[in-house]
Amino acid sequence: MCGIIGYVGKKNSVPFIIDGLKKLEYRGYDSAGISILQEEKLVTVRAVGKVAELEKAALLANPKGQCGIGHTRWATHGKPCEENSHPHTDCTGEIVVVHNGIIENFLTLREKLSSLGHRFKSETDTEVIAHLIEENLKTACGATPKERLINAVRKTNGEISGAYAYGVLWAQVPGFLLGVKNQSPMVVGLGKDENFLSSDVPAFLKHTNKVLFLEDGEMAELTETGVKLLDKNGAEKPLKPVKINWDQKTAEKGGYEHFMLKEIYDQPQAIEDTLRTAQTDFGKLLNLNTRELRALQQVHIIACGTAYHAGLVGKYYIENFAGIPVTVDLASEYKYRCVPRTAGTLAIAVSQSGETADTIGAIRKAKELGFKTLAICNVLASTLTRVCDATFYTHCGPEISVASTKAFTSQLTSLYALALFLGKAKGNISEASFNSLYKELLTLSKFMADAVKIEYEVRHITKRVYKAPHFLFLGRNVNFPIALEGALKLKEVSYRSAEGFAAGEIKHGPISIIEKGTPTIVLMPADSLFEKMLSACQECRARGAFVIAVTTQEGARLAKDSVDKTIILPYAGELLQPVLNVVALQFFAYWTAKRLGCEIDQPRNLAKSVTVE
Ligand code: F6R
């Protein structure tokens, strides 16, 4: 995730662009930059850090011009530094590009362009777009520079692959901006004598609420006086703008009331983006050859909070597919327990922020013990990624809400993919099984897109139970950590007391806390453990619990006489189902907190990154 903005109009574009970038900061904030066309010359200013740093640099450089582009970055390729900040230019310095997304074939293109004499100044995938446009301009047809630019950009789109949206400015066509969209967001704001290009509406909402949402494959041409929309074949399309009635704050959250809700809905995309890089990255990731991989004896997973719950699920995945014994530790405990120095150990730290002090301390200990270390992390170049030998990134974009949602399901997805890779490398699963299991994994984002449709059902159920003082969550096997996560999520955002248990354990003690009406949320898809879960429901119900089953269509049919309410999810298979089940619990926590009037995105006493021990 990054934020793009472009302005063309009668006024000086700089204040519009800086202000727009501030509104897009929720999409990324490790560096920012602008390029302004000033008297037919491009002036670029870039700065590491938040947009406020760019603003200071822009005040000093003081560029002025009626057409410009800007970018706030969430690093994916290349560390956060000035050279990697957008806008990026071609060799002539006359073409500038701002980009959001990932160009998957950038390495191949970079090699090809380098062999043609192009010189690269950054480590980013974005820079290939600028050079490719430069290259394609050499042969592009058209009577005017503008027509040639459009044709060169269209050719470029045919050569790049991945999910992207980008904006282009060419010094030879003053007062003209191009915006391209393919699987990453791009919107156009239609103003009076001025038009805007952006990743999201809040960037220009102050100036216009007339918005054009681009479709994949479309391209928008912007000038001061108008906007032209082209389809993927280059044919002009009629403009169908919509009027947005959101206020500024709502707009930053994509129309959702809270970031937590928006991030729950981001999950299909987050999973897709995470998997997009998994296949290429895991192979080379650990720098271990086949012999070394086969010699792996054990895995230690280390994490805190929600990431720890992801690690607990990861244990089932790795033991199931790779047959390697796994221990999962709370990072704050790992640091102080006696860990035997065993050869062939891989230590995996799971962390959204990569800045959690306990996790960093624990992985340092694993390193000192001579273990190979891998981070599963969401933030590029964070401390954890610098400490570990290798990193696999979850590409879910910035997570703003303190309560983690999309990072968790991206971590589960990554751990599943890692387990498959380890299983193949260890010879525990055949190439053919790997291929078919991986194919199944690639369908997960589609299941997730269906899973998020249950919000209304869950919302309705919370109306019945939200005032309860205490909640129970039950799961078994791979769904046991999901029960723990459901309880944590509810505690965090609603301040209610909640506990997660392994369903088989309740009869050994916890059942005593059940009284009339205790909401008991049971994770029970129709799988191999369904009947055991059904017994747990009956045990709880017999003692007065109000049982809510999180299940599948078939499970709902079979459980109808044993439970009070059902939440029905699509079925993705026994090991992938936890990734969907947690969505029901995220909505459950959200709606309970909302009904109780809690501060959802920033719950009391909590911080997004816990950087102290
Ligand atoms: C819960 C939550 C926390 C974090 C934990 C670790 O919603 O967000 O429990 O999961 O503090 O944080 P990271 O993943 O940044 O290491």
XYZ file of C-alpha atoms and ligand atoms in Angstrom:
629
model
C 0.000 0.000 0.000
C 1.184 3.463 -0.910
C -0.647 6.717 -1.598
C -0.614 8.531 -4.928
C -1.837 12.013 -5.747
C -1.753 14.141 -8.875
C -3.021 17.681 -9.501
C -3.531 19.688 -12.668
C -5.287 23.056 -12.571
C -4.919 26.814 -12.488
C -3.339 27.075 -9.039
C 0.036 26.158 -7.608
C -0.163 22.371 -7.219
C 2.224 22.053 -4.236
C -0.170 22.821 -1.350
C -2.829 20.537 -2.899
C -0.371 17.693 -3.248
C 1.152 18.021 0.240
C -2.279 18.275 1.833
C -3.510 15.280 -0.202
C -0.516 13.219 0.884
C -1.300 13.943 4.530
C -4.760 12.508 3.958
C -3.193 9.416 2.403
C -0.677 8.814 5.157
C -2.783 5.956 6.501
C -1.609 4.045 3.381
C 2.077 4.323 4.233
C 4.429 6.724 5.866
C 8.071 5.738 5.530
C 8.980 8.333 2.907
C 7.266 10.798 0.604
C 7.982 12.878 -2.480
C 6.633 15.277 -5.099
C 7.509 16.221 -8.663
C 6.262 19.560 -9.924
C 6.432 20.830 -13.472
C 7.949 24.280 -13.115
C 8.480 26.218 -16.341
C 8.744 23.014 -18.382
C 11.292 21.518 -15.978
C 10.545 18.896 -13.345
C 11.475 19.732 -9.764
C 11.495 16.726 -7.456
C 11.652 16.876 -3.665
C 11.762 13.716 -1.549
C 12.203 13.018 2.141
C 12.415 10.017 4.423
C 9.752 9.812 7.118
C 6.289 11.255 7.319
C 4.785 13.839 4.972
C 5.678 16.533 7.535
C 9.352 15.945 6.630
C 8.566 16.374 2.945
C 6.639 19.533 3.729
C 9.721 21.028 5.409
C 11.929 20.059 2.450
C 9.379 21.472 -0.017
C 9.279 24.765 1.869
C 13.037 25.076 1.427
C 13.095 24.047 -2.251
C 9.916 26.053 -2.883
C 8.860 24.531 -6.232
C 5.848 26.084 -7.976
C 3.794 24.774 -10.858
C 0.240 24.006 -11.872
C 0.787 20.325 -12.526
C 2.442 17.770 -10.255
C 2.385 14.366 -8.646
C 3.119 13.096 -5.149
C 3.525 9.869 -3.230
C 3.650 8.550 0.298
C 5.406 5.225 0.518
C 4.863 1.922 2.284
C 8.032 0.157 1.277
C 7.812 -3.191 -0.517
C 10.926 -3.316 -2.727
C 13.949 -1.569 -1.295
C 14.442 -0.095 2.149
C 12.895 3.229 3.156
C 15.490 5.835 2.065
C 15.556 8.884 -0.185
C 16.778 7.011 -3.304
C 13.891 4.549 -3.036
C 11.288 7.267 -2.430
C 8.910 8.158 -5.242
C 8.590 9.869 -7.709
C 11.027 7.847 -9.826
C 12.448 9.067 -13.102
C 13.794 7.644 -16.355
C 17.342 8.333 -17.643
C 16.394 11.703 -19.137
C 14.808 12.918 -15.897
C 11.809 14.097 -17.930
C 9.424 11.264 -17.096
C 8.271 10.851 -13.488
C 6.207 8.035 -12.064
C 4.430 7.430 -8.760
C 3.232 3.907 -8.169
C 1.241 1.793 -5.755
C 1.395 -2.013 -5.920
C 3.946 -4.568 -7.018
C 5.479 -5.109 -10.467
C 6.085 -8.848 -10.334
C 8.358 -9.124 -13.370
C 10.476 -6.094 -12.453
C 13.721 -8.065 -12.190
C 13.447 -9.418 -15.721
C 12.490 -5.988 -17.039
C 15.292 -4.304 -15.129
C 17.857 -6.689 -16.616
C 16.473 -6.142 -20.113
C 16.438 -2.360 -19.734
C 19.938 -2.322 -18.212
C 21.240 -4.248 -21.204
C 19.716 -1.540 -23.408
C 21.726 1.074 -21.531
C 19.238 2.299 -18.902
C 20.779 3.287 -15.580
C 18.820 2.621 -12.399
C 19.090 4.821 -9.339
C 16.894 2.925 -6.859
C 16.130 -0.622 -5.715
C 12.421 -0.238 -6.440
C 10.180 -2.081 -8.857
C 8.608 1.287 -9.741
C 11.648 2.671 -11.508
C 11.290 0.104 -14.301
C 7.992 1.748 -15.275
C 9.701 5.106 -15.915
C 12.489 3.493 -17.950
C 10.084 1.291 -19.856
C 7.999 4.308 -20.848
C 11.198 6.068 -21.939
C 12.149 3.031 -24.019
C 8.687 2.678 -25.537
C 8.549 6.372 -26.406
C 11.395 5.754 -28.856
C 9.092 3.766 -31.122
C 5.669 5.076 -30.075
C 3.517 6.452 -32.867
C 1.389 9.570 -32.639
C 1.175 13.008 -34.196
C 1.862 14.831 -30.924
C 4.037 14.113 -27.846
C 0.799 13.551 -25.930
C -0.370 10.814 -28.311
C 3.065 9.217 -28.214
C 3.051 9.223 -24.424
C -0.369 7.548 -24.309
C 0.788 4.854 -26.731
C 4.055 4.321 -24.866
C 2.180 3.921 -21.573
C -0.265 1.477 -23.145
C 2.642 -0.595 -24.467
C 4.241 -0.459 -21.007
C 1.047 -1.795 -19.443
C 1.227 -4.782 -21.750
C 4.757 -5.539 -20.585
C 4.437 -5.214 -16.809
C 2.616 -7.753 -14.672
C 1.270 -7.619 -11.139
C -1.099 -5.400 -9.238
C -0.459 -1.730 -9.824
C -1.792 1.774 -10.149
C 0.476 4.572 -11.262
C 0.553 8.191 -12.326
C 2.872 9.636 -15.012
C 4.023 13.104 -15.865
C 6.237 13.936 -18.893
C 7.936 17.317 -19.057
C 7.355 17.439 -22.817
C 3.559 17.456 -22.318
C 2.958 20.248 -19.792
C -0.382 20.331 -17.988
C -1.105 16.673 -18.692
C -1.304 13.746 -16.249
C -1.925 10.068 -16.920
C -3.312 7.594 -14.415
C -3.331 3.824 -14.892
C -5.146 1.172 -12.853
C -4.746 -2.572 -12.627
C -5.822 -4.297 -9.398
C -4.682 -1.431 -7.160
C -6.998 1.496 -6.472
C -7.085 4.682 -8.545
C -9.707 7.425 -8.461
C -10.121 10.725 -10.269
C -11.613 13.842 -8.676
C -13.417 16.138 -11.085
C -13.127 19.779 -10.037
C -13.787 23.146 -11.626
C -10.743 24.142 -13.700
C -8.751 21.509 -11.814
C -8.656 17.731 -11.696
C -7.119 15.225 -9.319
C -5.707 11.746 -9.479
C -5.366 9.665 -6.344
C -5.297 6.261 -4.646
C -8.215 7.320 -2.516
C -10.943 9.922 -2.219
C -9.846 11.695 1.019
C -6.842 13.160 -0.784
C -9.037 15.618 -2.693
C -12.409 15.481 -0.942
C -11.944 19.025 0.370
C -11.925 20.305 -3.225
C -14.432 18.066 -4.992
C -16.808 15.255 -4.193
C -17.347 14.303 -7.850
C -15.424 11.073 -8.206
C -14.615 8.647 -10.979
C -13.626 5.162 -9.788
C -11.348 3.602 -12.399
C -11.801 -0.076 -13.363
C -8.918 -2.496 -13.938
C -7.235 -1.889 -17.270
C -8.501 1.685 -17.556
C -6.421 4.789 -18.067
C -7.381 8.405 -17.259
C -6.036 11.479 -19.047
C -6.216 14.658 -16.982
C -5.838 18.272 -17.995
C -6.961 21.469 -16.308
C -10.145 21.539 -18.381
C -11.198 17.926 -18.450
C -10.736 14.208 -17.987
C -10.825 11.479 -20.630
C -11.248 7.828 -19.757
C -9.855 5.042 -21.951
C -10.672 1.345 -21.683
C -8.009 -1.340 -21.971
C -8.202 -1.254 -25.771
C -7.656 2.481 -25.841
C -11.281 3.319 -26.719
C -12.820 6.340 -25.023
C -15.456 5.596 -22.386
C -18.219 7.885 -21.127
C -17.514 9.400 -17.706
C -19.872 8.230 -14.971
C -18.818 10.161 -11.868
C -20.449 9.519 -8.495
C -21.105 12.052 -5.753
C -19.454 11.150 -2.446
C -21.228 12.276 0.676
C -18.622 11.121 3.202
C -16.976 13.501 5.593
C -13.180 13.627 5.627
C -12.664 11.171 8.520
C -15.052 8.592 7.081
C -13.363 8.887 3.716
C -9.939 8.035 5.173
C -11.450 4.823 6.412
C -12.790 3.967 2.965
C -16.306 4.816 4.098
C -16.131 2.564 7.164
C -16.700 3.976 10.596
C -13.502 2.468 12.009
C -10.164 1.281 10.699
C -10.804 -2.061 12.401
C -13.852 -2.645 10.225
C -12.060 -1.472 7.099
C -9.150 -3.784 7.854
C -11.465 -6.764 8.343
C -12.786 -6.039 4.864
C -9.219 -5.608 3.515
C -8.524 -9.290 4.189
C -9.262 -10.855 0.782
C -6.833 -8.382 -0.818
C -4.257 -8.797 1.965
C -4.224 -12.561 1.447
C -3.928 -12.192 -2.293
C -1.059 -9.705 -1.986
C 0.750 -11.894 0.539
C 0.507 -14.960 -1.668
C 1.586 -13.079 -4.759
C 5.181 -13.043 -3.533
C 5.216 -16.284 -1.514
C 6.046 -18.691 -4.296
C 9.118 -16.855 -5.514
C 10.378 -15.854 -2.102
C 10.265 -18.986 0.044
C 12.512 -20.968 -2.290
C 15.492 -18.694 -1.882
C 14.489 -17.245 1.436
C 16.430 -19.105 4.027
C 19.592 -19.470 2.045
C 19.497 -23.116 2.922
C 20.247 -25.741 0.323
C 18.213 -28.927 0.000
C 20.612 -30.879 2.235
C 20.411 -28.232 4.968
C 16.634 -28.054 4.703
C 16.377 -31.812 5.018
C 18.569 -31.632 8.115
C 16.102 -29.331 9.935
C 15.224 -31.029 13.220
C 12.855 -28.592 14.844
C 11.155 -25.238 14.542
C 10.703 -22.681 17.322
C 7.984 -20.104 16.727
C 8.249 -16.944 18.822
C 5.696 -14.117 18.987
C 3.380 -12.031 21.186
C -0.387 -11.551 21.369
C -2.250 -12.082 18.137
C 0.957 -13.017 16.319
C 1.500 -15.719 18.956
C -1.922 -17.154 18.115
C -0.892 -17.218 14.461
C 2.218 -19.113 15.559
C 0.066 -21.664 17.397
C -1.835 -22.355 14.182
C 1.501 -22.475 12.321
C 2.559 -25.388 14.541
C -0.332 -27.489 13.191
C 0.581 -26.506 9.638
C 4.291 -27.244 9.866
C 3.890 -30.500 11.782
C 1.188 -31.602 9.367
C 2.956 -30.814 6.086
C 6.644 -30.912 6.971
C 6.616 -33.433 9.825
C 9.031 -31.247 11.808
C 8.359 -30.862 15.561
C 7.394 -27.280 16.439
C 7.341 -25.434 19.757
C 5.534 -22.098 20.056
C 6.643 -19.653 22.729
C 5.464 -16.303 23.940
C 8.484 -14.161 23.168
C 8.539 -12.751 26.695
C 8.853 -16.314 28.031
C 11.334 -17.642 25.466
C 13.859 -15.062 26.561
C 13.933 -16.428 30.082
C 13.470 -20.147 29.656
C 16.301 -22.612 29.253
C 16.401 -23.379 25.534
C 18.625 -26.356 24.614
C 21.175 -25.599 21.889
C 19.938 -28.149 19.323
C 21.484 -28.393 15.863
C 19.093 -28.046 12.920
C 16.775 -25.529 14.607
C 14.903 -22.876 12.683
C 13.511 -20.036 14.833
C 10.621 -18.090 13.306
C 9.560 -14.721 14.753
C 6.061 -13.630 13.762
C 5.302 -9.934 14.083
C 3.147 -7.363 12.322
C 5.251 -4.360 13.305
C 8.701 -5.929 13.512
C 9.316 -3.590 16.453
C 7.959 -5.633 19.373
C 10.746 -5.552 21.959
C 9.951 -8.986 23.422
C 10.007 -10.660 20.006
C 13.239 -8.948 19.010
C 14.865 -9.931 22.325
C 13.765 -13.551 21.923
C 14.983 -13.885 18.343
C 18.348 -12.386 19.353
C 18.602 -15.169 21.902
C 17.786 -17.747 19.197
C 20.587 -16.291 17.080
C 23.026 -16.478 19.945
C 22.124 -20.138 20.260
C 23.211 -20.590 16.641
C 19.739 -21.116 15.178
C 18.791 -20.031 11.682
C 16.253 -17.196 12.047
C 13.310 -16.178 9.883
C 10.953 -13.227 10.391
C 7.356 -13.251 9.180
C 6.729 -9.553 9.268
C 4.624 -6.803 7.717
C 6.913 -3.773 7.946
C 9.794 -3.487 5.536
C 13.213 -2.860 7.061
C 11.832 -2.949 10.614
C 14.227 -3.913 13.408
C 13.137 -7.557 13.433
C 13.851 -7.967 9.724
C 17.336 -6.575 10.257
C 18.047 -8.961 13.119
C 16.815 -12.130 11.350
C 18.725 -14.046 8.670
C 15.774 -13.827 6.318
C 12.293 -12.310 6.133
C 9.063 -13.318 4.527
C 6.799 -10.274 4.227
C 3.065 -10.360 4.739
C 1.841 -7.775 2.279
C -1.243 -6.531 4.066
C -0.379 -2.831 4.037
C -0.339 -0.623 7.123
C -2.561 -1.881 9.910
C -3.837 1.176 11.748
C -6.355 -0.259 14.193
C -4.639 -1.386 17.386
C -6.573 -4.649 17.276
C -4.848 -6.767 14.684
C -7.060 -8.386 12.043
C -5.674 -8.469 8.520
C -2.109 -8.995 9.766
C -3.288 -12.131 11.589
C -4.900 -13.769 8.550
C -1.896 -12.798 6.410
C 0.384 -14.438 8.999
C -1.732 -17.612 8.868
C -1.535 -17.585 5.082
C 2.258 -17.153 5.185
C 2.712 -19.925 7.732
C 0.594 -22.254 5.612
C 2.684 -21.474 2.531
C 5.908 -21.893 4.516
C 4.705 -25.272 5.846
C 4.062 -26.443 2.287
C 7.525 -25.314 1.167
C 9.196 -27.004 4.129
C 7.122 -30.145 3.506
C 8.290 -30.289 -0.093
C 11.906 -29.542 0.801
C 11.918 -32.218 3.516
C 10.462 -34.727 1.077
C 7.437 -35.078 3.347
C 5.012 -34.186 0.572
C 5.453 -34.954 -3.107
C 5.815 -32.318 -5.803
C 2.328 -33.258 -7.058
C 0.707 -32.859 -3.613
C 2.574 -29.604 -3.098
C 1.216 -28.277 -6.388
C -2.349 -29.230 -5.637
C -2.205 -27.945 -2.043
C -0.658 -24.680 -3.200
C -3.363 -24.319 -5.828
C -5.948 -24.718 -3.087
C -4.193 -22.066 -1.008
C -4.394 -19.639 -3.918
C -8.199 -19.848 -3.745
C -8.229 -18.673 -0.113
C -8.738 -14.994 -0.921
C -11.938 -15.902 -2.817
C -13.239 -17.800 0.227
C -12.289 -14.799 2.332
C -14.264 -12.505 0.043
C -17.335 -14.651 0.835
C -16.500 -14.892 4.528
C -16.590 -11.126 5.073
C -20.206 -11.158 3.916
C -21.289 -12.510 7.335
C -21.023 -9.143 9.047
C -24.774 -8.583 9.136
C -25.477 -11.991 10.697
C -22.854 -11.487 13.393
C -23.957 -7.938 14.072
C -27.500 -9.195 14.646
C -26.344 -11.876 17.101
C -24.295 -9.416 19.172
C -27.494 -7.486 19.837
C -28.684 -10.455 21.898
C -25.498 -10.937 23.970
C -23.406 -7.762 24.096
C -24.297 -6.896 27.690
C -23.059 -10.218 29.077
C -20.222 -9.807 31.594
C -18.283 -12.839 30.447
C -17.801 -14.734 27.171
C -16.345 -18.141 26.314
C -14.735 -19.216 23.049
C -14.196 -22.896 22.296
C -12.204 -24.592 19.560
C -10.298 -27.763 19.040
C -7.104 -28.702 17.195
C -6.284 -26.036 14.597
C -9.270 -23.981 15.776
C -8.130 -23.873 19.396
C -5.765 -20.914 18.764
C -8.650 -19.195 16.960
C -10.724 -19.481 20.146
C -7.844 -17.794 22.003
C -7.689 -15.089 19.350
C -11.469 -14.541 19.493
C -11.265 -13.995 23.246
C -8.280 -11.649 22.932
C -9.999 -9.578 20.241
C -13.141 -9.209 22.345
C -11.178 -8.247 25.480
C -9.113 -5.679 23.615
C -11.889 -3.722 21.993
C -14.935 -4.275 24.242
C -13.209 -4.538 27.660
C -15.414 -7.577 28.419
C -13.989 -10.560 30.189
C -13.456 -13.406 27.721
C -11.588 -16.682 27.700
C -10.668 -19.145 24.991
C -10.436 -22.840 25.690
C -9.681 -26.096 23.965
C -13.166 -27.603 23.801
C -12.009 -30.878 25.348
C -10.707 -29.043 28.399
C -13.864 -27.337 29.629
C -15.048 -30.379 31.548
C -11.737 -30.275 33.461
C -12.605 -27.005 35.162
C -13.753 -24.030 33.095
C -17.318 -25.330 32.736
C -17.971 -24.208 36.299
C -18.063 -20.563 35.200
C -21.018 -21.134 32.864
C -24.276 -19.718 34.153
C -27.603 -18.951 32.546
C -27.039 -17.029 29.354
C -23.200 -17.116 29.245
C -22.422 -16.497 25.550
C -20.315 -19.436 24.373
C -18.948 -19.149 20.863
C -18.029 -22.557 19.464
C -15.858 -23.031 16.362
C -17.324 -26.113 14.740
C -17.083 -26.507 10.971
C -18.414 -29.820 9.663
C -15.034 -31.556 9.733
C -13.465 -34.582 11.416
C -13.956 -33.091 14.903
C -17.508 -31.902 14.408
C -19.107 -34.529 16.630
C -16.726 -33.808 19.481
C -17.592 -30.128 19.181
C -21.275 -30.970 19.163
C -20.821 -32.780 22.498
C -19.078 -29.694 23.900
C -22.068 -27.566 22.821
C -24.458 -29.911 24.558
C -22.391 -29.940 27.759
C -22.357 -26.128 27.856
C -25.990 -25.713 26.888
C -27.117 -28.138 29.558
C -25.578 -25.719 32.073
C -27.359 -22.673 30.674
C -24.864 -21.356 28.086
C -26.170 -19.430 25.113
C -24.348 -21.306 22.363
C -23.348 -19.584 19.124
C -21.905 -21.973 16.549
C -19.435 -20.686 13.977
C -19.888 -23.366 11.388
C -20.538 -24.288 7.768
C -23.764 -24.992 5.892
C -23.623 -28.714 6.655
C -22.600 -28.054 10.273
C -25.559 -25.715 10.763
C -27.944 -28.398 9.534
C -26.501 -31.021 11.868
C -26.218 -28.717 14.887
C -29.586 -27.014 14.679
C -31.033 -28.685 17.811
C -27.861 -28.304 19.879
C -27.121 -24.590 19.536
C -28.947 -21.264 19.951
C -27.544 -19.365 16.973
C -25.397 -20.188 13.957
C -22.956 -18.144 11.937
C -22.404 -19.857 8.588
C -19.126 -19.556 6.718
C -18.007 -21.091 3.421
C -15.873 -24.222 3.831
C -12.241 -23.908 2.712
C -10.971 -27.277 4.031
C -10.029 -28.420 7.524
C -6.671 -26.627 7.819
C -7.640 -23.413 6.046
C -10.963 -23.019 7.846
C -9.404 -21.196 10.869
C -8.492 -18.328 8.526
C -12.206 -17.873 7.796
C -13.475 -18.680 11.297
C -11.537 -15.813 12.800
C -13.433 -13.349 10.609
C -16.644 -14.192 12.507
C -14.844 -13.484 15.777
C -13.369 -10.213 14.503
C -16.851 -8.988 13.572
C -18.158 -10.300 16.890
C -15.579 -8.257 18.825
C -16.157 -5.204 16.660
C -19.935 -5.193 17.036
C -19.892 -5.942 20.757
C -17.504 -3.025 21.273
C -19.560 -0.769 19.040
C -22.774 -1.533 20.912
C -20.980 -0.839 24.186
C -19.739 2.485 22.869
C -16.033 1.647 23.182
C -13.138 3.443 21.530
C -12.577 0.769 18.868
C -9.450 1.769 16.955
C -7.489 2.884 19.995
C -8.660 0.852 22.995
C -7.680 2.113 26.429
C -4.271 1.126 27.829
C -3.016 -0.329 24.520
C -0.475 0.708 21.887
C -0.057 -0.567 18.345
C 3.628 -1.442 18.788
C 4.952 -2.494 22.142
C 8.560 -1.402 21.908
C 9.400 -1.886 25.564
C 9.934 -5.105 27.474
C -3.741 -7.771 19.275
C -2.473 -7.180 18.933
C -1.288 -7.512 19.767
C -0.086 -7.760 18.852
C 1.192 -7.987 19.666
C 2.380 -8.265 18.783
O -4.758 -7.362 18.417
O -2.379 -6.431 18.007
O -1.529 -8.608 20.579
O -0.367 -8.885 18.078
O 1.459 -6.848 20.452
O 2.592 -7.230 17.892
P 3.462 -7.453 16.598
O 2.726 -8.412 15.724
O 3.592 -6.097 15.996
O 4.766 -8.023 17.044
